[in-house]
PDB file of C-alpha atoms in Angstrom:
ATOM      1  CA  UNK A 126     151.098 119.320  77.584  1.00 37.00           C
ATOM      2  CA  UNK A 127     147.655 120.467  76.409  1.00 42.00           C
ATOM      3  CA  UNK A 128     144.930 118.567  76.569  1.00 41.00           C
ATOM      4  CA  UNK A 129     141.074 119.566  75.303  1.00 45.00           C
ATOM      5  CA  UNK A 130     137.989 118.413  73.477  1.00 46.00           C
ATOM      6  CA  UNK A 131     136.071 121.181  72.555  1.00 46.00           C
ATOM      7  CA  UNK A 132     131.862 120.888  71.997  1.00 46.00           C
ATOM      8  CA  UNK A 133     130.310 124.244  70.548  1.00 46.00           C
ATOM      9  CA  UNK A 134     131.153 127.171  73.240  1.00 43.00           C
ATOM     10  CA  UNK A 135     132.159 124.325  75.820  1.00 45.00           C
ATOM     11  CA  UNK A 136     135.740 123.802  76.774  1.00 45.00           C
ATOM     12  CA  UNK A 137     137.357 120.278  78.555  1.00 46.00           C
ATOM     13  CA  UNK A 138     140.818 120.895  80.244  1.00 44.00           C
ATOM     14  CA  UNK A 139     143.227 118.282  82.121  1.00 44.00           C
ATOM     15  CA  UNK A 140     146.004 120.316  83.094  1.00 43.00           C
ATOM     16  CA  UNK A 141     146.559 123.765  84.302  1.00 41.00           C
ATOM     17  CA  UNK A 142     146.229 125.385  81.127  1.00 43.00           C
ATOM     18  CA  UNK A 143     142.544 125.910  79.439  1.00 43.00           C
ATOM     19  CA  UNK A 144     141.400 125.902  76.542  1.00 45.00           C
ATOM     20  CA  UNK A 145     138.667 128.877  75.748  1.00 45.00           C
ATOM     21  CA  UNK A 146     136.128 128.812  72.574  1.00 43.00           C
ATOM     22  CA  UNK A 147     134.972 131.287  70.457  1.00 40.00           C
ATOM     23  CA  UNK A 148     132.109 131.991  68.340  1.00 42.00           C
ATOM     24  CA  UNK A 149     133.858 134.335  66.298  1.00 47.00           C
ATOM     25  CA  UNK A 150     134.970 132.229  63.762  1.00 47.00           C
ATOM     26  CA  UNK A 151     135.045 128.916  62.294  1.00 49.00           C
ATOM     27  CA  UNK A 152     139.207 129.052  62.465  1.00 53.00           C
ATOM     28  CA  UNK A 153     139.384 129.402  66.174  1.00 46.00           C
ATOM     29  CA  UNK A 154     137.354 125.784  66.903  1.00 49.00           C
ATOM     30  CA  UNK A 155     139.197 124.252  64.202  1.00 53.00           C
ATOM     31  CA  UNK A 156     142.645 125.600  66.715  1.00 46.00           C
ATOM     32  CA  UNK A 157     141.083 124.525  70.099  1.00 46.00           C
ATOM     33  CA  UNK A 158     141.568 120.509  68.737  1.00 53.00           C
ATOM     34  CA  UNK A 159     145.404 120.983  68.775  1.00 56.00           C
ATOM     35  CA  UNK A 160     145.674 117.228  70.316  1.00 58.00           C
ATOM     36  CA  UNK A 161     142.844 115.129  68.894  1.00 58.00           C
ATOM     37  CA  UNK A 162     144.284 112.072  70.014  1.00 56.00           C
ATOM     38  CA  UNK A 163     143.593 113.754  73.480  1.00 56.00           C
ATOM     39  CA  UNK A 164     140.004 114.422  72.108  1.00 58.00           C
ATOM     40  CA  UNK A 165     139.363 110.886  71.310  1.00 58.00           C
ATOM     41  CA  UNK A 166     140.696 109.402  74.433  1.00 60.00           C
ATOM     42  CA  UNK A 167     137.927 111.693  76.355  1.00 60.00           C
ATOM     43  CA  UNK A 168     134.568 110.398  73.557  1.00 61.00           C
ATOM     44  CA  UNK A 169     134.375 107.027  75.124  1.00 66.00           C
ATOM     45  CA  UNK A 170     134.490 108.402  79.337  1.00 67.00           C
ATOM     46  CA  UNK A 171     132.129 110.948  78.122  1.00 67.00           C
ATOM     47  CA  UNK A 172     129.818 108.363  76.248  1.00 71.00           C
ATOM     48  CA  UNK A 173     130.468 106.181  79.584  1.00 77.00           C
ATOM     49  CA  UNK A 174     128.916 108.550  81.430  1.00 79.00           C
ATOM     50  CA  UNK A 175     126.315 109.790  79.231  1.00 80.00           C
ATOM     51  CA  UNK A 176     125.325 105.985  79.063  1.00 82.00           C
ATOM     52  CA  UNK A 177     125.105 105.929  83.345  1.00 84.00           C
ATOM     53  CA  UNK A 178     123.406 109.434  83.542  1.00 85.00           C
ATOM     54  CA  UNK A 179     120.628 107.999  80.922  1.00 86.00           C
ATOM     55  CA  UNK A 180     120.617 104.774  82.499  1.00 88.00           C
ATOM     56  CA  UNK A 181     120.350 106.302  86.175  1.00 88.00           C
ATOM     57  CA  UNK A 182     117.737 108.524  85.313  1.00 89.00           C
ATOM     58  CA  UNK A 183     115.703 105.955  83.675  1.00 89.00           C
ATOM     59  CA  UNK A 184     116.177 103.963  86.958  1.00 89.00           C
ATOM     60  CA  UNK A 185     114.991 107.044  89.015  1.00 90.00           C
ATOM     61  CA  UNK A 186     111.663 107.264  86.451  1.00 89.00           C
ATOM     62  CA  UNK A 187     111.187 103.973  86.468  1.00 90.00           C
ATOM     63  CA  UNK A 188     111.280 103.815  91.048  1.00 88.00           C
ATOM     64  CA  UNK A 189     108.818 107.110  90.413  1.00 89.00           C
ATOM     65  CA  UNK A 190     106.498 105.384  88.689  1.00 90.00           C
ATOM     66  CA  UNK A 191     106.566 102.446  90.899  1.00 88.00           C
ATOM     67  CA  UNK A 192     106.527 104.365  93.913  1.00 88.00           C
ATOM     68  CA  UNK A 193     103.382 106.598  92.464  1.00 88.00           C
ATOM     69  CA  UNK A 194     101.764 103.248  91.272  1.00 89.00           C
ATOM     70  CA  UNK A 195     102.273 101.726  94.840  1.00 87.00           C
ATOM     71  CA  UNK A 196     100.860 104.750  96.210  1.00 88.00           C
ATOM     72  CA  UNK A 197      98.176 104.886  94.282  1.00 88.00           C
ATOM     73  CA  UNK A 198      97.124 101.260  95.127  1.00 88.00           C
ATOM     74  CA  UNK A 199      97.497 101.716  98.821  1.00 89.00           C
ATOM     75  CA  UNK A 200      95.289 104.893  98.354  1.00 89.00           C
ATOM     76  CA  UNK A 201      92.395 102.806  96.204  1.00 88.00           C
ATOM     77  CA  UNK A 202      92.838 100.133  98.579  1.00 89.00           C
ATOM     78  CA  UNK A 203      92.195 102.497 101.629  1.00 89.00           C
ATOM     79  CA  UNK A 204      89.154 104.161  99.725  1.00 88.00           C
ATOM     80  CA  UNK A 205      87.817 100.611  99.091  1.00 87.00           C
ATOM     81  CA  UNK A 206      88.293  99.888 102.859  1.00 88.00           C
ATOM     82  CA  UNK A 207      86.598 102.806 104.003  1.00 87.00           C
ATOM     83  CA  UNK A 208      83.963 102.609 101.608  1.00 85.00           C
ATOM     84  CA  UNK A 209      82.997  99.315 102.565  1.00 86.00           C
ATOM     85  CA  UNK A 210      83.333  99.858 106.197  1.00 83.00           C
ATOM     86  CA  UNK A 211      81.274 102.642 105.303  1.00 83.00           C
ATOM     87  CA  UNK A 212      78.712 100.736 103.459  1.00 80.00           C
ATOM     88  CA  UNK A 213      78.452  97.812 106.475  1.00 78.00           C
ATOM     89  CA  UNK A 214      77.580 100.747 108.864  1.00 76.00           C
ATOM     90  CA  UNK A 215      75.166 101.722 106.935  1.00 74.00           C
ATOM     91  CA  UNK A 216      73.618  98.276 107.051  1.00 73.00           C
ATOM     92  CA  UNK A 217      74.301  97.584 110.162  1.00 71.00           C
ATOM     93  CA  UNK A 218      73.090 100.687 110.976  1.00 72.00           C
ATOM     94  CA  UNK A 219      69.553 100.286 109.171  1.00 73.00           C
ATOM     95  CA  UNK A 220      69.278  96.985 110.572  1.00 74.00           C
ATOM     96  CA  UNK A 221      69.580  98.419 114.265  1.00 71.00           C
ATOM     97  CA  UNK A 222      65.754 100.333 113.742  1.00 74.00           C
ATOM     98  CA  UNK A 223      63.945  97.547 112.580  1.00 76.00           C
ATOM     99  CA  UNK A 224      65.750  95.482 114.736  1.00 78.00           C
ATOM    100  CA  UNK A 225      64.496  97.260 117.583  1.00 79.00           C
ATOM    101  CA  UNK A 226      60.855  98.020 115.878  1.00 80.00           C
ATOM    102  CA  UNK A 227      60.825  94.183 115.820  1.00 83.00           C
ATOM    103  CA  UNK A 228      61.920  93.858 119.565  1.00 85.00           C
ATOM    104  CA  UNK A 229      59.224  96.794 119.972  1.00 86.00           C
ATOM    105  CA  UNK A 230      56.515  94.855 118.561  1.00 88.00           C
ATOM    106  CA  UNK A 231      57.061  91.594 120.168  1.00 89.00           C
ATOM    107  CA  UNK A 232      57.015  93.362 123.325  1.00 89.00           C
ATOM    108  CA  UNK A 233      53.728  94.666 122.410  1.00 89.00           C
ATOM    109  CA  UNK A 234      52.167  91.881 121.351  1.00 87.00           C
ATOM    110  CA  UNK A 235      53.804  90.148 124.625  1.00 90.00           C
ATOM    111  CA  UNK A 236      51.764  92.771 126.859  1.00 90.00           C
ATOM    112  CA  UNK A 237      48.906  92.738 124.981  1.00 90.00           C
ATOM    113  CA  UNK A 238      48.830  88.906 125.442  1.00 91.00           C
ATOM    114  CA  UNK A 239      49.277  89.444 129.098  1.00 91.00           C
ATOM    115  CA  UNK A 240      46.540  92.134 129.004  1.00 91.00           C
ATOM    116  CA  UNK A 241      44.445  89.618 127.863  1.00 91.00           C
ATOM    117  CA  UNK A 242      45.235  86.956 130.074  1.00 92.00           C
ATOM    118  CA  UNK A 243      44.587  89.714 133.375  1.00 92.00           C
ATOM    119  CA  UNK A 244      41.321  90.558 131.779  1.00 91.00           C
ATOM    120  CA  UNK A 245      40.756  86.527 131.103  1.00 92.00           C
ATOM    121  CA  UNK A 246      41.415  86.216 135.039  1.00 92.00           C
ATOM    122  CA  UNK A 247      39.569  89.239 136.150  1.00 92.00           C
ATOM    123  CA  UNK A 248      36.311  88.005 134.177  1.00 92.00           C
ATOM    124  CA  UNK A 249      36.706  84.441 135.560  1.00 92.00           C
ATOM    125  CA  UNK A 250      36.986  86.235 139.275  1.00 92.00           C
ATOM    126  CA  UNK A 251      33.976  88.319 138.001  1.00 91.00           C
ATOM    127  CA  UNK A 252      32.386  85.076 136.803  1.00 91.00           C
ATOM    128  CA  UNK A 253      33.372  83.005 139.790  1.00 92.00           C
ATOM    129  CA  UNK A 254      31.605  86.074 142.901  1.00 91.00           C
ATOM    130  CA  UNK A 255      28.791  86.025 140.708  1.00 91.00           C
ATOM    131  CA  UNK A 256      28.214  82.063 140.692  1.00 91.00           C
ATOM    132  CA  UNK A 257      29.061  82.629 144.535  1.00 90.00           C
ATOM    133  CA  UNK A 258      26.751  85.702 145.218  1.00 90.00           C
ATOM    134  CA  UNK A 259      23.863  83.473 142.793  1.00 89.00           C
ATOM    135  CA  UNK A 260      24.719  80.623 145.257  1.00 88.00           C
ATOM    136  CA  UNK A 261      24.729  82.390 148.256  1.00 87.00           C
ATOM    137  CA  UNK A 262      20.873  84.161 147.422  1.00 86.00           C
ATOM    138  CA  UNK A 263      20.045  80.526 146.337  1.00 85.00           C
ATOM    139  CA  UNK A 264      20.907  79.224 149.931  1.00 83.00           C
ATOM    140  CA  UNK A 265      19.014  82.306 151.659  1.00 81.00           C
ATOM    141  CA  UNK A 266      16.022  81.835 149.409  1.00 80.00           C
ATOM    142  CA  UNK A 267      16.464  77.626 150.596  1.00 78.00           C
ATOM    143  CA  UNK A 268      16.592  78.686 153.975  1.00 73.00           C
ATOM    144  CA  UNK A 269      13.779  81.162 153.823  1.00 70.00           C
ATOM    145  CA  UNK A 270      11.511  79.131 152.398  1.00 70.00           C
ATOM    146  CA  UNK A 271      12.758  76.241 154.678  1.00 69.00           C
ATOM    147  CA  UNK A 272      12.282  78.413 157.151  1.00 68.00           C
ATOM    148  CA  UNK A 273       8.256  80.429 156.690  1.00 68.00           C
ATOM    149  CA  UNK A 274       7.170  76.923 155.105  1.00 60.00           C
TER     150      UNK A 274
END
């Protein structure tokens, strides 16, 4: 028994036998639907499966656009990451300098202080032989006069 469903040049067979289609003429498709119980038996597999292939590839557009959305977030996530590791660097990195020109500075103005206090002490050691020297001629002069009075 023959069995085929016939769609423009396309032929569907279930036994051994197949069914061929021409273009020649309009007569020949009409003869291809010998059975069209046959015919109508395959419409609703077909549609079945037409209905799953549309449905499946909607699924696999739909997990493509999730998986390209997903990526894309990780990717702007990363770049925000980075950037703003970036960016703390940066600040970090400009606060290092005048970190260490304020260090600098108090360090200065620590030795200067300390120059200050040495030449303090050196002046009051100055200060302090010369009271001792002005003593000491005071004492000679004492005993001098002391002395040739």
């Amino acid at each position: 028994m023959l069995q085929c469903a016939v769609a423009g040049n396309e032929s569907i067979s279930s036994s051994s036998s197949s069914c061929n289609s021409s273009s020649s003429s309009n007569s020949s498709k009409i003869e291809l639907l010998r059975q069209p119980a046959a015919a109508l038996h395959l419409l609703p597999n077909l549609r079945i499966e037409a209905a799953a292939a549309a449905a499946a590839a909607a699924a696999l557009a739909v997990a493509a656009f999730a998986a390209a959305t997903a990526t894309s977030l990780a990717a702007a996530a990363a770049a925000a990451t980075v950037l703003w590791h970036t960016r703390s660097y940066r600040c970090h990195q400009n606060k290092i300098p005048q970190q260490q020109q304020t260090q600098q500075q108090q360090q200065q103005h620590q030795q200067q202080q300390q120059q200050q206090q040495q030449q303090q002490q050196q002046q009051q050691q100055q200060q302090q032989q010369q009271q001792q020297q002005q003593q000491q001629q005071q004492q000679q002069q004492q005993e001098y006069r002391v002395v040739y009075s």
